XYZ file of C-alpha atoms in Angstrom:
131
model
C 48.391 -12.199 -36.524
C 51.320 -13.259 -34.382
C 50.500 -15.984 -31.586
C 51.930 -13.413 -28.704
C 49.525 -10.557 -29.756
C 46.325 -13.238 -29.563
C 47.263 -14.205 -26.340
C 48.469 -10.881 -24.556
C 45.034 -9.698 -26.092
C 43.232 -12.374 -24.185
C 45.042 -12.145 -21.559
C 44.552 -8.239 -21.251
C 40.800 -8.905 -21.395
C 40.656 -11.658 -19.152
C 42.261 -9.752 -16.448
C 40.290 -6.115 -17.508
C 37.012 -8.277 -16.846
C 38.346 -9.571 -13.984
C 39.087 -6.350 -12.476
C 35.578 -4.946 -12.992
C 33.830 -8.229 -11.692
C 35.859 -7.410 -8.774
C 35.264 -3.369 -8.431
C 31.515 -4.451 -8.975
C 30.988 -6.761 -6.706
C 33.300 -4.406 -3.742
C 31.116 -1.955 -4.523
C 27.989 -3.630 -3.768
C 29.449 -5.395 -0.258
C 30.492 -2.142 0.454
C 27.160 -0.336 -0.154
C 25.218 -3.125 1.713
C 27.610 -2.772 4.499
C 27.372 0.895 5.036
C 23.648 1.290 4.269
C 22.657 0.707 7.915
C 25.763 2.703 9.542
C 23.180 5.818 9.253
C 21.808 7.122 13.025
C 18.214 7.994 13.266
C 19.444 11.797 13.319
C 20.885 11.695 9.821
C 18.039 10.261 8.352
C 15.279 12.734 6.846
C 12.178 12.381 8.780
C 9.535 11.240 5.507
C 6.329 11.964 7.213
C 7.173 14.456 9.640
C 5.082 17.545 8.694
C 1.921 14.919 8.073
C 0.057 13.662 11.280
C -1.534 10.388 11.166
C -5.322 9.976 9.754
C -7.961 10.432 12.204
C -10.555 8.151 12.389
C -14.315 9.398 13.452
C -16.426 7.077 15.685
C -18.668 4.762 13.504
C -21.859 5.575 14.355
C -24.513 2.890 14.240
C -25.611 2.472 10.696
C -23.655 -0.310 9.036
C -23.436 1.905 5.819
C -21.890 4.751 7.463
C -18.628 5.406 6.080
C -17.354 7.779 8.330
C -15.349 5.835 10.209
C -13.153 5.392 7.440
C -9.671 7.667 6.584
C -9.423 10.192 4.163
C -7.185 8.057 2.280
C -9.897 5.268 2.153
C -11.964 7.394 0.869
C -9.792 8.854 -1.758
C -9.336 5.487 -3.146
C -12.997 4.736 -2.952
C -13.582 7.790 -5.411
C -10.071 6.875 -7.585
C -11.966 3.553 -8.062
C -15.097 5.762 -9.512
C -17.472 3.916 -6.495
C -21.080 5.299 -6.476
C -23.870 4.190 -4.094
C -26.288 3.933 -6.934
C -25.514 2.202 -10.150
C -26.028 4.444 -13.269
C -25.833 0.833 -15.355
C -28.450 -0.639 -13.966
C -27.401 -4.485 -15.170
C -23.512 -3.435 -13.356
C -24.523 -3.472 -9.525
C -21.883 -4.560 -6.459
C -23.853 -7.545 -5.868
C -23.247 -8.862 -9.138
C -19.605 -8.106 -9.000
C -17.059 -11.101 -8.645
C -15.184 -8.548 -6.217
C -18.410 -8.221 -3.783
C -18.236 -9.374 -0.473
C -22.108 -10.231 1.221
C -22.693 -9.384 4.456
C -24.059 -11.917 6.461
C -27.012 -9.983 7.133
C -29.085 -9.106 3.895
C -30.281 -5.709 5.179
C -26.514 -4.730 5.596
C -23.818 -3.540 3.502
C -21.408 -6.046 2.239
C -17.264 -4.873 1.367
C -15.104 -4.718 -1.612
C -12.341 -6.594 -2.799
C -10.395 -3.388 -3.901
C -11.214 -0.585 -1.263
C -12.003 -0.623 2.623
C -15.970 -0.118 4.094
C -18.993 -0.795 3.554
C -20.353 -1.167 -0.258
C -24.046 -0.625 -1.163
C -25.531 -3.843 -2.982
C -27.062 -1.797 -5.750
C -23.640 0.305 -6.066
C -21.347 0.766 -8.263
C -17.277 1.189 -9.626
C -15.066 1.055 -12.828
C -13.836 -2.201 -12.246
C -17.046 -3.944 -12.150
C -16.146 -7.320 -12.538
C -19.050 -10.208 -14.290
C -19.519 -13.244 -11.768
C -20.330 -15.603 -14.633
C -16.778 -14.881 -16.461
């Protein structure tokens, strides 16, 4: 191989990378530059149909859950949470993710999902205390 080929080679890719590097890196000044030109009119309203969850008034059992969102409690059920244990060694209160309430005769909270939690309850991702 002849000395000019090898170096109009390198040279050819030398300047071919160097001319992507720079169309790559335009490209991305340019997209970050332009992503916030976009009024509040162009953009498509996500939630617009959907109205914001309602919350009922707690009422005054400290069990009650319906002061929480229907999303809260859609990830209460995802989570598999019962107020009675079917395992009867897996209860909350023996779960590493339990939270106590300061009062005994109270409900204590999860780790994972919002409201109260029954002591001798239960969920899927029971979690030993000793491990």
């Amino acid at each position: 191989m002849k000395k000019v080929d090898m170096y109009d080679r390198r040279r050819f890719l030398k300047q071919g990378f160097g001319y992507i590097s720079i169309l790559a890196i335009g490209g991305v000044v340019w997209g970050a530059c332009n992503s916030g030109n976009v009024s509040k009119e162009q953009k498509p309203a996500a939630n617009a149909s959907e109205e914001p969850p309602e919350k009922v008034p707690a009422s005054s059992d400290p069990c009650d859950i319906t002061a929480l969102t229907e999303q809260d409690i859609k990830n209460r059920k995802a989570l598999g949470y019962v107020e009675d244990t079917p395992i009867p060694e897996k209860t909350c209160d023996s779960c590493k993710l339990f939270i106590p309430a300061n009062d005994i005769k109270q409900c204590g909270t999860c780790a994972l999902f919002k409201g109260p939690v029954q002591p001798g309850g239960y969920c899927t991702y029971w979690a030993d205390k000793t491990i």
